[in-house]
XYZ file of C-alpha atoms in Angstrom:
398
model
C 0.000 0.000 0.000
C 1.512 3.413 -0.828
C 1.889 6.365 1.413
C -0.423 9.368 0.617
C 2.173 11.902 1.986
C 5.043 10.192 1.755
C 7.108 8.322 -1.126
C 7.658 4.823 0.361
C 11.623 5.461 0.865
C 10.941 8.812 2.927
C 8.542 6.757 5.123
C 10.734 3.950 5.429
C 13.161 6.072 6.724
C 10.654 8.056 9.304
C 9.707 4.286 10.227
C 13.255 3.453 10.903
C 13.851 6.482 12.964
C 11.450 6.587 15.087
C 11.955 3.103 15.968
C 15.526 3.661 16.585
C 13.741 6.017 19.773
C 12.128 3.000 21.252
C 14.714 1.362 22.949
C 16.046 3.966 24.677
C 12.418 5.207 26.114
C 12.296 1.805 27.161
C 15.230 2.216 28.792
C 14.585 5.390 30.483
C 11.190 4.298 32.053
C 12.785 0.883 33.421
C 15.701 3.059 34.899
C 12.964 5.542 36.207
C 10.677 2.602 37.330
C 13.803 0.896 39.293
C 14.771 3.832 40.697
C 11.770 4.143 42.175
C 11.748 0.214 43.826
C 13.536 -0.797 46.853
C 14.403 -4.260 46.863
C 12.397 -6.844 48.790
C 14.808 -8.743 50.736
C 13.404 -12.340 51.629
C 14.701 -14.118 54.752
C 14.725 -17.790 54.257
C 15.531 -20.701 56.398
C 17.783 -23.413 55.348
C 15.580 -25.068 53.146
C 15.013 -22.237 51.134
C 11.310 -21.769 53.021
C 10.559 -18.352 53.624
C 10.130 -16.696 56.780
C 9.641 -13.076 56.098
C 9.964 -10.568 53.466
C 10.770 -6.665 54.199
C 11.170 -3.945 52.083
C 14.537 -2.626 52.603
C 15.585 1.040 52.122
C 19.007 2.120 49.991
C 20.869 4.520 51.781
C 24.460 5.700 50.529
C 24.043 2.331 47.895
C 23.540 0.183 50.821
C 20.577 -1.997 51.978
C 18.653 -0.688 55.063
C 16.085 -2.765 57.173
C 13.767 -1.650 59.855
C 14.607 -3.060 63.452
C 11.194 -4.620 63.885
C 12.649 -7.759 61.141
C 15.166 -9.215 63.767
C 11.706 -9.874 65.739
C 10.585 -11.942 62.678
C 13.555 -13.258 61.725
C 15.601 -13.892 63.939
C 14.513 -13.406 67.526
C 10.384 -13.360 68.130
C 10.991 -12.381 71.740
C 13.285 -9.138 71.030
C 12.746 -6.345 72.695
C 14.246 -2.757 72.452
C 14.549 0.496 73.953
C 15.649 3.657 72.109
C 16.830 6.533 73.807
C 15.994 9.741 70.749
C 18.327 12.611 72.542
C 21.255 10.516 72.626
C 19.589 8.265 69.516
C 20.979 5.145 71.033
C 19.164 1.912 70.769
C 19.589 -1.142 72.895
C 18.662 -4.437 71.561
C 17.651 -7.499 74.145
C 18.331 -10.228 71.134
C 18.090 -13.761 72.651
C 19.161 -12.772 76.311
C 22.291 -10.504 75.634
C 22.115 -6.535 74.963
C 23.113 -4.857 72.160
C 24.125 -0.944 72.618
C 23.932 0.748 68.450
C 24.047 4.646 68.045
C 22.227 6.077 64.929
C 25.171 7.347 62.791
C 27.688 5.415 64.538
C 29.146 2.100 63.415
C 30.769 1.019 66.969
C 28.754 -1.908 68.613
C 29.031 -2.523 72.216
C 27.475 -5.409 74.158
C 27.054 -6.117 77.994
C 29.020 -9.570 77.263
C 32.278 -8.627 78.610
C 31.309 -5.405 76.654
C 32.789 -6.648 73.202
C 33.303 -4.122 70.756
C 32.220 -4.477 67.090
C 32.553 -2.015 64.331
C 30.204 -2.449 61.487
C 31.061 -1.764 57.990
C 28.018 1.051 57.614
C 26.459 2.276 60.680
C 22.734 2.277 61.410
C 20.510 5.093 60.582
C 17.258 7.208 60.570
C 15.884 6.812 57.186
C 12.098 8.913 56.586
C 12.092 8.978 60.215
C 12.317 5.050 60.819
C 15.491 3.284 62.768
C 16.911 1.338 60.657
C 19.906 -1.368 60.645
C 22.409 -2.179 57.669
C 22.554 -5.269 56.110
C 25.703 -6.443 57.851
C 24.141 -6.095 61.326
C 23.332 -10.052 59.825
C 26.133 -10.542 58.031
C 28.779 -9.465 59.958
C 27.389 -9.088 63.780
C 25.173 -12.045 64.393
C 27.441 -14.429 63.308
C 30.307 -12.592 65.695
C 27.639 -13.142 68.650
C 25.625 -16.298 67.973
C 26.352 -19.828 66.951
C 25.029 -18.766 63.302
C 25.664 -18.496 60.078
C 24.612 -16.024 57.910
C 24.444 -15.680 53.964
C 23.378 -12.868 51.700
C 22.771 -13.988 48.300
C 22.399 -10.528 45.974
C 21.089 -11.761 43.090
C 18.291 -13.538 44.719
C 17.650 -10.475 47.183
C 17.698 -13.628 49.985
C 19.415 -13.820 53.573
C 20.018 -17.352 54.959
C 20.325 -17.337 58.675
C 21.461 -20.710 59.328
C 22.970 -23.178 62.998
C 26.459 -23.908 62.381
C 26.551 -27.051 62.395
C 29.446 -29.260 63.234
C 30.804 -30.216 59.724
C 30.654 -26.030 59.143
C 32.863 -25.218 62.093
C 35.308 -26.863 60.099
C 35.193 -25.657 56.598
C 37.620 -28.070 54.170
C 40.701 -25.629 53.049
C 42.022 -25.848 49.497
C 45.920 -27.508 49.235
C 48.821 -25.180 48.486
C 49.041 -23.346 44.902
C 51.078 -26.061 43.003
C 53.750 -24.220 41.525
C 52.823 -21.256 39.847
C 49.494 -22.630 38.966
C 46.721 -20.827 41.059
C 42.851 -22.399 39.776
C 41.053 -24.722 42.216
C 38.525 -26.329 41.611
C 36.056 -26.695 44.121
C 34.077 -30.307 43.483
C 30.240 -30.707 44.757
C 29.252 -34.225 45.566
C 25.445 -33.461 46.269
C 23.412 -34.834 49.193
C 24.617 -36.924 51.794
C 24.145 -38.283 55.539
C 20.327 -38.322 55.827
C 19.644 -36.435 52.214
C 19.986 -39.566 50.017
C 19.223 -37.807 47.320
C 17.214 -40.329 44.623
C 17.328 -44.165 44.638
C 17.481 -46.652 41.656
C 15.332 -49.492 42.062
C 18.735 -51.512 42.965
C 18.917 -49.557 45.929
C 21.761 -47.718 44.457
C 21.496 -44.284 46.227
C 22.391 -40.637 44.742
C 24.614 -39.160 47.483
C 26.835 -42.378 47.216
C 27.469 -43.069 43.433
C 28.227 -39.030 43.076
C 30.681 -39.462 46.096
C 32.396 -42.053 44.271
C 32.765 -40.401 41.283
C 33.898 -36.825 43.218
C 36.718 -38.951 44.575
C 37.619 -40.513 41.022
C 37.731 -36.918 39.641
C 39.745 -35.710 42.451
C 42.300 -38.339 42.241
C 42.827 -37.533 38.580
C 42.984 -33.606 38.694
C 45.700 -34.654 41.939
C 47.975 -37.360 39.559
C 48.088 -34.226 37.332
C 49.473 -30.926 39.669
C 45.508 -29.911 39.915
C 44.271 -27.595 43.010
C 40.912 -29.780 44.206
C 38.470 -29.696 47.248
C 35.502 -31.525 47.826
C 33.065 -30.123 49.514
C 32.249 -33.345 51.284
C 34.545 -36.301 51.527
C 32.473 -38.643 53.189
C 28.691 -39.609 54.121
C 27.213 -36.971 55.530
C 24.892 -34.528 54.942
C 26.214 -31.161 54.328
C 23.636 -27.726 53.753
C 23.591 -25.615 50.498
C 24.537 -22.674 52.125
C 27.930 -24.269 53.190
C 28.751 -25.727 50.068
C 28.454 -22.263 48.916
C 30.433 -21.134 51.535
C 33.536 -23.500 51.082
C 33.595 -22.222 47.419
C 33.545 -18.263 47.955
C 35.794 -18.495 50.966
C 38.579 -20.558 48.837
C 38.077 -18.291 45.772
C 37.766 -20.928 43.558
C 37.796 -20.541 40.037
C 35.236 -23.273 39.147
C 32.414 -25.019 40.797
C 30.713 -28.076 39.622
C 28.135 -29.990 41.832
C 27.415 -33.551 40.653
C 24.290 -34.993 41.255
C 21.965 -38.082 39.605
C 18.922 -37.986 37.819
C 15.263 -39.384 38.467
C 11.528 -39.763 36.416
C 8.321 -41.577 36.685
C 9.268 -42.422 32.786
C 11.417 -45.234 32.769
C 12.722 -44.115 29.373
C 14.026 -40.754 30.274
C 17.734 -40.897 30.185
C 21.184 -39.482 29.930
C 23.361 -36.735 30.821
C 22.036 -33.536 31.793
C 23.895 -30.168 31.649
C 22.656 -27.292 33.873
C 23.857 -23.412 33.582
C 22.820 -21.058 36.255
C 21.257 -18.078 34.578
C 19.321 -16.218 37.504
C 17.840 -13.448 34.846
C 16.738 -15.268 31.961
C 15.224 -19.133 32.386
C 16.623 -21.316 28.915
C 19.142 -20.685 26.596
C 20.276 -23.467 24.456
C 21.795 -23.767 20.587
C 19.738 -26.625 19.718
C 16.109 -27.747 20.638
C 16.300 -28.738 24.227
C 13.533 -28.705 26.849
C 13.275 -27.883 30.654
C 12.902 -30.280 33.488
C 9.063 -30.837 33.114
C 8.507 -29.064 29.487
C 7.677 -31.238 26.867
C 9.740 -30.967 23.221
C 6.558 -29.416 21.591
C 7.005 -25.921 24.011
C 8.992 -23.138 22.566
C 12.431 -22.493 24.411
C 12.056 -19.402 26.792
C 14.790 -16.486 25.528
C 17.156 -15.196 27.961
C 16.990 -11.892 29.461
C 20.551 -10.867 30.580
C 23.055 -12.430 32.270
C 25.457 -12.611 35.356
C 29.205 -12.038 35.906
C 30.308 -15.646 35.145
C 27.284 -16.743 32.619
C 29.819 -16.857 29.414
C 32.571 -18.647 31.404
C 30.270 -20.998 32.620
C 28.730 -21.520 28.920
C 32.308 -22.470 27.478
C 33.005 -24.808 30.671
C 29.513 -26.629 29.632
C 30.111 -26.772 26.009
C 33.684 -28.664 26.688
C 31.908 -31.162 29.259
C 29.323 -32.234 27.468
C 31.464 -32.320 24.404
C 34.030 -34.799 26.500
C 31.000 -36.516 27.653
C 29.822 -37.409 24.328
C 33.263 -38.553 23.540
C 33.424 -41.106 25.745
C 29.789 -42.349 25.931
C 28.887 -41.380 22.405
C 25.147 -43.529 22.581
C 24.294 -41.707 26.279
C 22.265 -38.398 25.191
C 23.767 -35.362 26.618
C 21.745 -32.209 26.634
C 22.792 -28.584 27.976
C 20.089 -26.220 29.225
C 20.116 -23.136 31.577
C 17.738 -22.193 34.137
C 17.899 -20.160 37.467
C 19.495 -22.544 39.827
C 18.843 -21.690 44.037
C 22.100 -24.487 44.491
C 24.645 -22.156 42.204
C 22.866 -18.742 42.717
C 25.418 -18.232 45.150
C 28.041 -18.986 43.772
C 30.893 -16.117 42.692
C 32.076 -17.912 39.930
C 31.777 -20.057 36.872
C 29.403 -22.649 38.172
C 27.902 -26.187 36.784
C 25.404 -28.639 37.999
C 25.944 -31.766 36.251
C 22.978 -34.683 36.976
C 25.448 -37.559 35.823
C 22.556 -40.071 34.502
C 19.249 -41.653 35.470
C 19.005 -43.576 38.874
C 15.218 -44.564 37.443
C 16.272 -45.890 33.963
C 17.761 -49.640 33.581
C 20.735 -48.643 31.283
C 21.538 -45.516 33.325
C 21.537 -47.354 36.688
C 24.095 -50.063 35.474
C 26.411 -47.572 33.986
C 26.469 -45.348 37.224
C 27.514 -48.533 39.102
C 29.481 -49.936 37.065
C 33.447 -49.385 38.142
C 34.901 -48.668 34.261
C 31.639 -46.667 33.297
C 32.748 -44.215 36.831
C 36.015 -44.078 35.772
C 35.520 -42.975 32.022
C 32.629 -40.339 33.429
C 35.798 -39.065 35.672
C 38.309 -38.779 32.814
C 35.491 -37.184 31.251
C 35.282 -34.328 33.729
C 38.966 -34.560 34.142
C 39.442 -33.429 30.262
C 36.810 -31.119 30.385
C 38.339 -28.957 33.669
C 41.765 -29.305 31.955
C 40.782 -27.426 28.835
C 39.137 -25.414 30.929
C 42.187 -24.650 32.772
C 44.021 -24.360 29.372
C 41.769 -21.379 28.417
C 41.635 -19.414 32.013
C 46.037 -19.264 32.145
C 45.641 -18.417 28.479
C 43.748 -15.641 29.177
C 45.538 -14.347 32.452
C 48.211 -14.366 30.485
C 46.985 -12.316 27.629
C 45.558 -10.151 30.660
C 49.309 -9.683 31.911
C 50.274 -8.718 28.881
C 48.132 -5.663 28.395
Protein backbone atom coordinates (compact mmCIF):
# COMPACT_ATOMS: atom_id res chain seq x y z
CA UNK A 1 0.00 0.00 0.00
CA UNK A 2 1.51 3.41 -0.83
CA UNK A 3 1.89 6.37 1.41
CA UNK A 4 -0.42 9.37 0.62
CA UNK A 5 2.17 11.90 1.99
CA UNK A 6 5.04 10.19 1.75
CA UNK A 7 7.11 8.32 -1.13
CA UNK A 8 7.66 4.82 0.36
CA UNK A 9 11.62 5.46 0.86
CA UNK A 10 10.94 8.81 2.93
CA UNK A 11 8.54 6.76 5.12
CA UNK A 12 10.73 3.95 5.43
CA UNK A 13 13.16 6.07 6.72
CA UNK A 14 10.65 8.06 9.30
CA UNK A 15 9.71 4.29 10.23
CA UNK A 16 13.25 3.45 10.90
CA UNK A 17 13.85 6.48 12.96
CA UNK A 18 11.45 6.59 15.09
CA UNK A 19 11.96 3.10 15.97
CA UNK A 20 15.53 3.66 16.58
CA UNK A 21 13.74 6.02 19.77
CA UNK A 22 12.13 3.00 21.25
CA UNK A 23 14.71 1.36 22.95
CA UNK A 24 16.05 3.97 24.68
CA UNK A 25 12.42 5.21 26.11
CA UNK A 26 12.30 1.81 27.16
CA UNK A 27 15.23 2.22 28.79
CA UNK A 28 14.58 5.39 30.48
CA UNK A 29 11.19 4.30 32.05
CA UNK A 30 12.79 0.88 33.42
CA UNK A 31 15.70 3.06 34.90
CA UNK A 32 12.96 5.54 36.21
CA UNK A 33 10.68 2.60 37.33
CA UNK A 34 13.80 0.90 39.29
CA UNK A 35 14.77 3.83 40.70
CA UNK A 36 11.77 4.14 42.18
CA UNK A 37 11.75 0.21 43.83
CA UNK A 38 13.54 -0.80 46.85
CA UNK A 39 14.40 -4.26 46.86
CA UNK A 40 12.40 -6.84 48.79
CA UNK A 41 14.81 -8.74 50.74
CA UNK A 42 13.40 -12.34 51.63
CA UNK A 43 14.70 -14.12 54.75
CA UNK A 44 14.72 -17.79 54.26
CA UNK A 45 15.53 -20.70 56.40
CA UNK A 46 17.78 -23.41 55.35
CA UNK A 47 15.58 -25.07 53.15
CA UNK A 48 15.01 -22.24 51.13
CA UNK A 49 11.31 -21.77 53.02
CA UNK A 50 10.56 -18.35 53.62
CA UNK A 51 10.13 -16.70 56.78
CA UNK A 52 9.64 -13.08 56.10
CA UNK A 53 9.96 -10.57 53.47
CA UNK A 54 10.77 -6.66 54.20
CA UNK A 55 11.17 -3.94 52.08
CA UNK A 56 14.54 -2.63 52.60
CA UNK A 57 15.59 1.04 52.12
CA UNK A 58 19.01 2.12 49.99
CA UNK A 59 20.87 4.52 51.78
CA UNK A 60 24.46 5.70 50.53
CA UNK A 61 24.04 2.33 47.89
CA UNK A 62 23.54 0.18 50.82
CA UNK A 63 20.58 -2.00 51.98
CA UNK A 64 18.65 -0.69 55.06
CA UNK A 65 16.08 -2.76 57.17
CA UNK A 66 13.77 -1.65 59.85
CA UNK A 67 14.61 -3.06 63.45
CA UNK A 68 11.19 -4.62 63.89
CA UNK A 69 12.65 -7.76 61.14
CA UNK A 70 15.17 -9.21 63.77
CA UNK A 71 11.71 -9.87 65.74
CA UNK A 72 10.59 -11.94 62.68
CA UNK A 73 13.56 -13.26 61.72
CA UNK A 74 15.60 -13.89 63.94
CA UNK A 75 14.51 -13.41 67.53
CA UNK A 76 10.38 -13.36 68.13
CA UNK A 77 10.99 -12.38 71.74
CA UNK A 78 13.28 -9.14 71.03
CA UNK A 79 12.75 -6.34 72.69
CA UNK A 80 14.25 -2.76 72.45
CA UNK A 81 14.55 0.50 73.95
CA UNK A 82 15.65 3.66 72.11
CA UNK A 83 16.83 6.53 73.81
CA UNK A 84 15.99 9.74 70.75
CA UNK A 85 18.33 12.61 72.54
CA UNK A 86 21.25 10.52 72.63
CA UNK A 87 19.59 8.26 69.52
CA UNK A 88 20.98 5.15 71.03
CA UNK A 89 19.16 1.91 70.77
CA UNK A 90 19.59 -1.14 72.89
CA UNK A 91 18.66 -4.44 71.56
CA UNK A 92 17.65 -7.50 74.15
CA UNK A 93 18.33 -10.23 71.13
CA UNK A 94 18.09 -13.76 72.65
CA UNK A 95 19.16 -12.77 76.31
CA UNK A 96 22.29 -10.50 75.63
CA UNK A 97 22.12 -6.53 74.96
CA UNK A 98 23.11 -4.86 72.16
CA UNK A 99 24.12 -0.94 72.62
CA UNK A 100 23.93 0.75 68.45
CA UNK A 101 24.05 4.65 68.05
CA UNK A 102 22.23 6.08 64.93
CA UNK A 103 25.17 7.35 62.79
CA UNK A 104 27.69 5.41 64.54
CA UNK A 105 29.15 2.10 63.42
CA UNK A 106 30.77 1.02 66.97
CA UNK A 107 28.75 -1.91 68.61
CA UNK A 108 29.03 -2.52 72.22
CA UNK A 109 27.47 -5.41 74.16
CA UNK A 110 27.05 -6.12 77.99
CA UNK A 111 29.02 -9.57 77.26
CA UNK A 112 32.28 -8.63 78.61
CA UNK A 113 31.31 -5.40 76.65
CA UNK A 114 32.79 -6.65 73.20
CA UNK A 115 33.30 -4.12 70.76
CA UNK A 116 32.22 -4.48 67.09
CA UNK A 117 32.55 -2.02 64.33
CA UNK A 118 30.20 -2.45 61.49
CA UNK A 119 31.06 -1.76 57.99
CA UNK A 120 28.02 1.05 57.61
CA UNK A 121 26.46 2.28 60.68
CA UNK A 122 22.73 2.28 61.41
CA UNK A 123 20.51 5.09 60.58
CA UNK A 124 17.26 7.21 60.57
CA UNK A 125 15.88 6.81 57.19
CA UNK A 126 12.10 8.91 56.59
CA UNK A 127 12.09 8.98 60.22
CA UNK A 128 12.32 5.05 60.82
CA UNK A 129 15.49 3.28 62.77
CA UNK A 130 16.91 1.34 60.66
CA UNK A 131 19.91 -1.37 60.64
CA UNK A 132 22.41 -2.18 57.67
CA UNK A 133 22.55 -5.27 56.11
CA UNK A 134 25.70 -6.44 57.85
CA UNK A 135 24.14 -6.10 61.33
CA UNK A 136 23.33 -10.05 59.82
CA UNK A 137 26.13 -10.54 58.03
CA UNK A 138 28.78 -9.46 59.96
CA UNK A 139 27.39 -9.09 63.78
CA UNK A 140 25.17 -12.05 64.39
CA UNK A 141 27.44 -14.43 63.31
CA UNK A 142 30.31 -12.59 65.70
CA UNK A 143 27.64 -13.14 68.65
CA UNK A 144 25.63 -16.30 67.97
CA UNK A 145 26.35 -19.83 66.95
CA UNK A 146 25.03 -18.77 63.30
CA UNK A 147 25.66 -18.50 60.08
CA UNK A 148 24.61 -16.02 57.91
CA UNK A 149 24.44 -15.68 53.96
CA UNK A 150 23.38 -12.87 51.70
CA UNK A 151 22.77 -13.99 48.30
CA UNK A 152 22.40 -10.53 45.97
CA UNK A 153 21.09 -11.76 43.09
CA UNK A 154 18.29 -13.54 44.72
CA UNK A 155 17.65 -10.47 47.18
CA UNK A 156 17.70 -13.63 49.98
CA UNK A 157 19.42 -13.82 53.57
CA UNK A 158 20.02 -17.35 54.96
CA UNK A 159 20.33 -17.34 58.67
CA UNK A 160 21.46 -20.71 59.33
CA UNK A 161 22.97 -23.18 63.00
CA UNK A 162 26.46 -23.91 62.38
CA UNK A 163 26.55 -27.05 62.40
CA UNK A 164 29.45 -29.26 63.23
CA UNK A 165 30.80 -30.22 59.72
CA UNK A 166 30.65 -26.03 59.14
CA UNK A 167 32.86 -25.22 62.09
CA UNK A 168 35.31 -26.86 60.10
CA UNK A 169 35.19 -25.66 56.60
CA UNK A 170 37.62 -28.07 54.17
CA UNK A 171 40.70 -25.63 53.05
CA UNK A 172 42.02 -25.85 49.50
CA UNK A 173 45.92 -27.51 49.23
CA UNK A 174 48.82 -25.18 48.49
CA UNK A 175 49.04 -23.35 44.90
CA UNK A 176 51.08 -26.06 43.00
CA UNK A 177 53.75 -24.22 41.53
CA UNK A 178 52.82 -21.26 39.85
CA UNK A 179 49.49 -22.63 38.97
CA UNK A 180 46.72 -20.83 41.06
CA UNK A 181 42.85 -22.40 39.78
CA UNK A 182 41.05 -24.72 42.22
CA UNK A 183 38.52 -26.33 41.61
CA UNK A 184 36.06 -26.70 44.12
CA UNK A 185 34.08 -30.31 43.48
CA UNK A 186 30.24 -30.71 44.76
CA UNK A 187 29.25 -34.22 45.57
CA UNK A 188 25.45 -33.46 46.27
CA UNK A 189 23.41 -34.83 49.19
CA UNK A 190 24.62 -36.92 51.79
CA UNK A 191 24.14 -38.28 55.54
CA UNK A 192 20.33 -38.32 55.83
CA UNK A 193 19.64 -36.44 52.21
CA UNK A 194 19.99 -39.57 50.02
CA UNK A 195 19.22 -37.81 47.32
CA UNK A 196 17.21 -40.33 44.62
CA UNK A 197 17.33 -44.17 44.64
CA UNK A 198 17.48 -46.65 41.66
CA UNK A 199 15.33 -49.49 42.06
CA UNK A 200 18.74 -51.51 42.97
CA UNK A 201 18.92 -49.56 45.93
CA UNK A 202 21.76 -47.72 44.46
CA UNK A 203 21.50 -44.28 46.23
CA UNK A 204 22.39 -40.64 44.74
CA UNK A 205 24.61 -39.16 47.48
CA UNK A 206 26.83 -42.38 47.22
CA UNK A 207 27.47 -43.07 43.43
CA UNK A 208 28.23 -39.03 43.08
CA UNK A 209 30.68 -39.46 46.10
CA UNK A 210 32.40 -42.05 44.27
CA UNK A 211 32.76 -40.40 41.28
CA UNK A 212 33.90 -36.82 43.22
CA UNK A 213 36.72 -38.95 44.57
CA UNK A 214 37.62 -40.51 41.02
CA UNK A 215 37.73 -36.92 39.64
CA UNK A 216 39.74 -35.71 42.45
CA UNK A 217 42.30 -38.34 42.24
CA UNK A 218 42.83 -37.53 38.58
CA UNK A 219 42.98 -33.61 38.69
CA UNK A 220 45.70 -34.65 41.94
CA UNK A 221 47.97 -37.36 39.56
CA UNK A 222 48.09 -34.23 37.33
CA UNK A 223 49.47 -30.93 39.67
CA UNK A 224 45.51 -29.91 39.92
CA UNK A 225 44.27 -27.60 43.01
CA UNK A 226 40.91 -29.78 44.21
CA UNK A 227 38.47 -29.70 47.25
CA UNK A 228 35.50 -31.53 47.83
CA UNK A 229 33.06 -30.12 49.51
CA UNK A 230 32.25 -33.35 51.28
CA UNK A 231 34.55 -36.30 51.53
CA UNK A 232 32.47 -38.64 53.19
CA UNK A 233 28.69 -39.61 54.12
CA UNK A 234 27.21 -36.97 55.53
CA UNK A 235 24.89 -34.53 54.94
CA UNK A 236 26.21 -31.16 54.33
CA UNK A 237 23.64 -27.73 53.75
CA UNK A 238 23.59 -25.61 50.50
CA UNK A 239 24.54 -22.67 52.13
CA UNK A 240 27.93 -24.27 53.19
CA UNK A 241 28.75 -25.73 50.07
CA UNK A 242 28.45 -22.26 48.92
CA UNK A 243 30.43 -21.13 51.54
CA UNK A 244 33.54 -23.50 51.08
CA UNK A 245 33.59 -22.22 47.42
CA UNK A 246 33.55 -18.26 47.96
CA UNK A 247 35.79 -18.49 50.97
CA UNK A 248 38.58 -20.56 48.84
CA UNK A 249 38.08 -18.29 45.77
CA UNK A 250 37.77 -20.93 43.56
CA UNK A 251 37.80 -20.54 40.04
CA UNK A 252 35.24 -23.27 39.15
CA UNK A 253 32.41 -25.02 40.80
CA UNK A 254 30.71 -28.08 39.62
CA UNK A 255 28.14 -29.99 41.83
CA UNK A 256 27.41 -33.55 40.65
CA UNK A 257 24.29 -34.99 41.26
CA UNK A 258 21.96 -38.08 39.60
CA UNK A 259 18.92 -37.99 37.82
CA UNK A 260 15.26 -39.38 38.47
CA UNK A 261 11.53 -39.76 36.42
CA UNK A 262 8.32 -41.58 36.69
CA UNK A 263 9.27 -42.42 32.79
CA UNK A 264 11.42 -45.23 32.77
CA UNK A 265 12.72 -44.11 29.37
CA UNK A 266 14.03 -40.75 30.27
CA UNK A 267 17.73 -40.90 30.19
CA UNK A 268 21.18 -39.48 29.93
CA UNK A 269 23.36 -36.73 30.82
CA UNK A 270 22.04 -33.54 31.79
CA UNK A 271 23.90 -30.17 31.65
CA UNK A 272 22.66 -27.29 33.87
CA UNK A 273 23.86 -23.41 33.58
CA UNK A 274 22.82 -21.06 36.26
CA UNK A 275 21.26 -18.08 34.58
CA UNK A 276 19.32 -16.22 37.50
CA UNK A 277 17.84 -13.45 34.85
CA UNK A 278 16.74 -15.27 31.96
CA UNK A 279 15.22 -19.13 32.39
CA UNK A 280 16.62 -21.32 28.92
CA UNK A 281 19.14 -20.69 26.60
CA UNK A 282 20.28 -23.47 24.46
CA UNK A 283 21.80 -23.77 20.59
CA UNK A 284 19.74 -26.63 19.72
CA UNK A 285 16.11 -27.75 20.64
CA UNK A 286 16.30 -28.74 24.23
CA UNK A 287 13.53 -28.70 26.85
CA UNK A 288 13.28 -27.88 30.65
CA UNK A 289 12.90 -30.28 33.49
CA UNK A 290 9.06 -30.84 33.11
CA UNK A 291 8.51 -29.06 29.49
CA UNK A 292 7.68 -31.24 26.87
CA UNK A 293 9.74 -30.97 23.22
CA UNK A 294 6.56 -29.42 21.59
CA UNK A 295 7.01 -25.92 24.01
CA UNK A 296 8.99 -23.14 22.57
CA UNK A 297 12.43 -22.49 24.41
CA UNK A 298 12.06 -19.40 26.79
CA UNK A 299 14.79 -16.49 25.53
CA UNK A 300 17.16 -15.20 27.96
CA UNK A 301 16.99 -11.89 29.46
CA UNK A 302 20.55 -10.87 30.58
CA UNK A 303 23.06 -12.43 32.27
CA UNK A 304 25.46 -12.61 35.36
CA UNK A 305 29.21 -12.04 35.91
CA UNK A 306 30.31 -15.65 35.14
CA UNK A 307 27.28 -16.74 32.62
CA UNK A 308 29.82 -16.86 29.41
CA UNK A 309 32.57 -18.65 31.40
CA UNK A 310 30.27 -21.00 32.62
CA UNK A 311 28.73 -21.52 28.92
CA UNK A 312 32.31 -22.47 27.48
CA UNK A 313 33.01 -24.81 30.67
CA UNK A 314 29.51 -26.63 29.63
CA UNK A 315 30.11 -26.77 26.01
CA UNK A 316 33.68 -28.66 26.69
CA UNK A 317 31.91 -31.16 29.26
CA UNK A 318 29.32 -32.23 27.47
CA UNK A 319 31.46 -32.32 24.40
CA UNK A 320 34.03 -34.80 26.50
CA UNK A 321 31.00 -36.52 27.65
CA UNK A 322 29.82 -37.41 24.33
CA UNK A 323 33.26 -38.55 23.54
CA UNK A 324 33.42 -41.11 25.75
CA UNK A 325 29.79 -42.35 25.93
CA UNK A 326 28.89 -41.38 22.40
CA UNK A 327 25.15 -43.53 22.58
CA UNK A 328 24.29 -41.71 26.28
CA UNK A 329 22.27 -38.40 25.19
CA UNK A 330 23.77 -35.36 26.62
CA UNK A 331 21.75 -32.21 26.63
CA UNK A 332 22.79 -28.58 27.98
CA UNK A 333 20.09 -26.22 29.23
CA UNK A 334 20.12 -23.14 31.58
CA UNK A 335 17.74 -22.19 34.14
CA UNK A 336 17.90 -20.16 37.47
CA UNK A 337 19.49 -22.54 39.83
CA UNK A 338 18.84 -21.69 44.04
CA UNK A 339 22.10 -24.49 44.49
CA UNK A 340 24.65 -22.16 42.20
CA UNK A 341 22.87 -18.74 42.72
CA UNK A 342 25.42 -18.23 45.15
CA UNK A 343 28.04 -18.99 43.77
CA UNK A 344 30.89 -16.12 42.69
CA UNK A 345 32.08 -17.91 39.93
CA UNK A 346 31.78 -20.06 36.87
CA UNK A 347 29.40 -22.65 38.17
CA UNK A 348 27.90 -26.19 36.78
CA UNK A 349 25.40 -28.64 38.00
CA UNK A 350 25.94 -31.77 36.25
CA UNK A 351 22.98 -34.68 36.98
CA UNK A 352 25.45 -37.56 35.82
CA UNK A 353 22.56 -40.07 34.50
CA UNK A 354 19.25 -41.65 35.47
CA UNK A 355 19.00 -43.58 38.87
CA UNK A 356 15.22 -44.56 37.44
CA UNK A 357 16.27 -45.89 33.96
CA UNK A 358 17.76 -49.64 33.58
CA UNK A 359 20.73 -48.64 31.28
CA UNK A 360 21.54 -45.52 33.32
CA UNK A 361 21.54 -47.35 36.69
CA UNK A 362 24.10 -50.06 35.47
CA UNK A 363 26.41 -47.57 33.99
CA UNK A 364 26.47 -45.35 37.22
CA UNK A 365 27.51 -48.53 39.10
CA UNK A 366 29.48 -49.94 37.07
CA UNK A 367 33.45 -49.38 38.14
CA UNK A 368 34.90 -48.67 34.26
CA UNK A 369 31.64 -46.67 33.30
CA UNK A 370 32.75 -44.21 36.83
CA UNK A 371 36.02 -44.08 35.77
CA UNK A 372 35.52 -42.97 32.02
CA UNK A 373 32.63 -40.34 33.43
CA UNK A 374 35.80 -39.07 35.67
CA UNK A 375 38.31 -38.78 32.81
CA UNK A 376 35.49 -37.18 31.25
CA UNK A 377 35.28 -34.33 33.73
CA UNK A 378 38.97 -34.56 34.14
CA UNK A 379 39.44 -33.43 30.26
CA UNK A 380 36.81 -31.12 30.38
CA UNK A 381 38.34 -28.96 33.67
CA UNK A 382 41.76 -29.31 31.95
CA UNK A 383 40.78 -27.43 28.84
CA UNK A 384 39.14 -25.41 30.93
CA UNK A 385 42.19 -24.65 32.77
CA UNK A 386 44.02 -24.36 29.37
CA UNK A 387 41.77 -21.38 28.42
CA UNK A 388 41.63 -19.41 32.01
CA UNK A 389 46.04 -19.26 32.14
CA UNK A 390 45.64 -18.42 28.48
CA UNK A 391 43.75 -15.64 29.18
CA UNK A 392 45.54 -14.35 32.45
CA UNK A 393 48.21 -14.37 30.48
CA UNK A 394 46.98 -12.32 27.63
CA UNK A 395 45.56 -10.15 30.66
CA UNK A 396 49.31 -9.68 31.91
CA UNK A 397 50.27 -8.72 28.88
CA UNK A 398 48.13 -5.66 28.40
Amino acid sequence: MKNRNSSPGNAAKTRKNNLGYLPLIAYLICAEICAAQTPLIRFVDEGGNSVTEVQSKVHNGHPYLPVEVVRSAFDPSLKQQYTSLTQTLVLNLKGQLIHLRMGNSSVTTDDGDAAFTLANPPQIIEGKRMLPLGFFTELLPKLFNVEVFYNAPLQTVHITEKSAHSMNFPTAPSAVEHKEFLLVLDPGHGGSDTGCQGTSGLLEKKVVLDLAKRIRALCMQNGMRILLTRETDFERKSIERIRIANRNRAQLFLSLHCNASFSLNAAGIRIYVNNPLGEFRSETALTLPGQTSGQDSIKILTQDEFLLQSREFAAMLQEQFAAIFPAVPVSQSEIPLVTLSGVYMPAILVEIGYLSNADDADRLNDEESLASAARAVFLAVQRFISAFESEKAVVKGN
